[in-house]
Short mmCIF file of C-alpha atoms in Angstrom, two decimals:
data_model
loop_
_atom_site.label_atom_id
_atom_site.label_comp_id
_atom_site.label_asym_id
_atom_site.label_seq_id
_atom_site.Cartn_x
_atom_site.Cartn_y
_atom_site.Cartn_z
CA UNK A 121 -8.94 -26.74 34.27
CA UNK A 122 -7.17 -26.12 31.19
CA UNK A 123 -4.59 -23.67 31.03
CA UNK A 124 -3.15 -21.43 27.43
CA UNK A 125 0.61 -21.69 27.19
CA UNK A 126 2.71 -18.39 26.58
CA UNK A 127 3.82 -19.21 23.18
CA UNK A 128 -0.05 -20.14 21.81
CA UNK A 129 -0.84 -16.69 23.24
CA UNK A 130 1.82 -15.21 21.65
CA UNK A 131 2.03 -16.59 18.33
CA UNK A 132 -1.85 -16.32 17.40
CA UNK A 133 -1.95 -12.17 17.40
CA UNK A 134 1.23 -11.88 15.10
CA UNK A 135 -0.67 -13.63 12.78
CA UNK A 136 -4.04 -12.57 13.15
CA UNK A 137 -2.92 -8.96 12.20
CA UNK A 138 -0.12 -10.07 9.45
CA UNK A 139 -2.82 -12.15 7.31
CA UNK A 140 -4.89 -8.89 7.01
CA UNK A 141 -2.34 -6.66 6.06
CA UNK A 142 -0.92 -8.94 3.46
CA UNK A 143 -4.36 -9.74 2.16
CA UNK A 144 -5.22 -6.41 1.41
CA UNK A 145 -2.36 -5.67 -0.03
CA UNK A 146 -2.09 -8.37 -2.45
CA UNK A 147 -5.71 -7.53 -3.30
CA UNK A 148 -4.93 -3.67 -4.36
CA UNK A 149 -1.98 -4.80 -6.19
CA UNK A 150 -3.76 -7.38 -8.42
CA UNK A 151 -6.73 -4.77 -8.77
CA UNK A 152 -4.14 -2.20 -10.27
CA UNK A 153 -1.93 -4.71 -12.23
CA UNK A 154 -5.34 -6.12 -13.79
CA UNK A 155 -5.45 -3.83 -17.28
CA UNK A 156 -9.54 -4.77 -17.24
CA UNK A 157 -10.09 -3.60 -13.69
CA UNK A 158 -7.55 -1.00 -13.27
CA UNK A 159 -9.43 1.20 -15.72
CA UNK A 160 -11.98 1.74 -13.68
CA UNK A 161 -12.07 4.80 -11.26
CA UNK A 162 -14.03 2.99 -8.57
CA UNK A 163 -11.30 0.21 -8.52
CA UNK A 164 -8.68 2.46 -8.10
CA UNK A 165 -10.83 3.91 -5.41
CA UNK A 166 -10.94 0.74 -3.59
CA UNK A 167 -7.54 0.09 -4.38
CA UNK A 168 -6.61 3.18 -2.82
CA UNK A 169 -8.12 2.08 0.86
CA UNK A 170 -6.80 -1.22 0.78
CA UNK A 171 -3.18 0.41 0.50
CA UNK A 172 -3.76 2.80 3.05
CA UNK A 173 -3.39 1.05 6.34
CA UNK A 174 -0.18 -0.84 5.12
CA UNK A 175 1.05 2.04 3.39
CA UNK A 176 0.92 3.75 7.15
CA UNK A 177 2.68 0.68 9.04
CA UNK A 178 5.79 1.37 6.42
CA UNK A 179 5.13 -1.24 4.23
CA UNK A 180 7.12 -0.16 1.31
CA UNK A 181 5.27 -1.31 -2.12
CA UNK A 182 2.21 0.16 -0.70
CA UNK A 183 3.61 3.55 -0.12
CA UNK A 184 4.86 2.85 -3.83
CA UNK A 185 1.76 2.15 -5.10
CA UNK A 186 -0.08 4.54 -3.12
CA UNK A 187 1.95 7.33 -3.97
CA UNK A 188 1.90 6.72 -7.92
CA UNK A 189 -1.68 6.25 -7.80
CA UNK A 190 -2.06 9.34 -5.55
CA UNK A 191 0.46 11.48 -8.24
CA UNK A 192 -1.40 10.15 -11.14
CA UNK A 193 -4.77 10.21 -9.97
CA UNK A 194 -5.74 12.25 -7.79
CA UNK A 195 -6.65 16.08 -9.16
CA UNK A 196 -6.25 18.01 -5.53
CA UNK A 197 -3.02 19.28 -4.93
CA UNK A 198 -2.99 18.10 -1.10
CA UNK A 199 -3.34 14.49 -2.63
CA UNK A 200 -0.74 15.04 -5.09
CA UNK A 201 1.32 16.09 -2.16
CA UNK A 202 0.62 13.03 -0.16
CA UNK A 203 1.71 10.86 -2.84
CA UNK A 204 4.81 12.52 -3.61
CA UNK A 205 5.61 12.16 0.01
CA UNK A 206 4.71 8.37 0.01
CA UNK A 207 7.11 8.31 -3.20
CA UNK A 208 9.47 9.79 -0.95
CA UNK A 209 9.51 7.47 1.71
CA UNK A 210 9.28 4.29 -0.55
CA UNK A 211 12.16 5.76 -2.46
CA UNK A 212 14.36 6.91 0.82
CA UNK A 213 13.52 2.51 1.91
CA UNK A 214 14.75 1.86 -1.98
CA UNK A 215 12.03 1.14 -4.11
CA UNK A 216 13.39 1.26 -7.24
CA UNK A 217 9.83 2.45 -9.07
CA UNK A 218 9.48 5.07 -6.62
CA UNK A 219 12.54 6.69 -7.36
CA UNK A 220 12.20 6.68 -11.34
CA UNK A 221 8.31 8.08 -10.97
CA UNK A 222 9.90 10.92 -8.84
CA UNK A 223 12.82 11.51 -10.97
CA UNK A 224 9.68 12.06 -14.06
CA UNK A 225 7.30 14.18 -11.80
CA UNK A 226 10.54 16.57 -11.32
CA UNK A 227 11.74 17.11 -14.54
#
């Protein structure tokens, strides 16, 4: 009978739900840098969901992104809220980006 060591156990689901989380992120983030792609409203749809669950852990460069996409984007004012609140954060954690596209959506 075999048995699992603790530290097996315990290293596998720190990684499991890292990999995810970086993978989607790195996806949105090439999907908005891409000029081609980016232009597209459906790819800053999808975009927008792949930054959404790391943008909720406190992953700062996808509240960034999120929020500038959100502000720029997005024509409800409850989004536009939501993004200038993700600006917020990202900016509070020092994201350098964050904190110039807030200083241009107040003036």
């Amino acid at each position: 009978m075999k048995f699992r060591t603790a530290t097996s156990s315990v290293a596998r689901p720190n990684t499991s739900t890292e990999a995810p989380k970086r993978f989607s992120l790195r996806v949105a983030i090439w999907l908005l840098d891409n000029p081609r792609l980016s232009a597209s409203p459906s790819v800053k749809h999808v975009a927008g969901h792949l930054l959404k669950q790391p943008a909720r852990q406190g992953v700062v460069l996808a509240q960034s992104r999120l929020g500038q996409l959100m502000c720029r984007e997005c024509g409800s004012a409850r989004d536009q809220r939501i993004g200038h609140e993700l600006l917020r954060q990202a900016a509070r954690a020092g994201d350098r980006l964050a904190q110039q596209e807030l200083n241009k959506t107040q003036d």
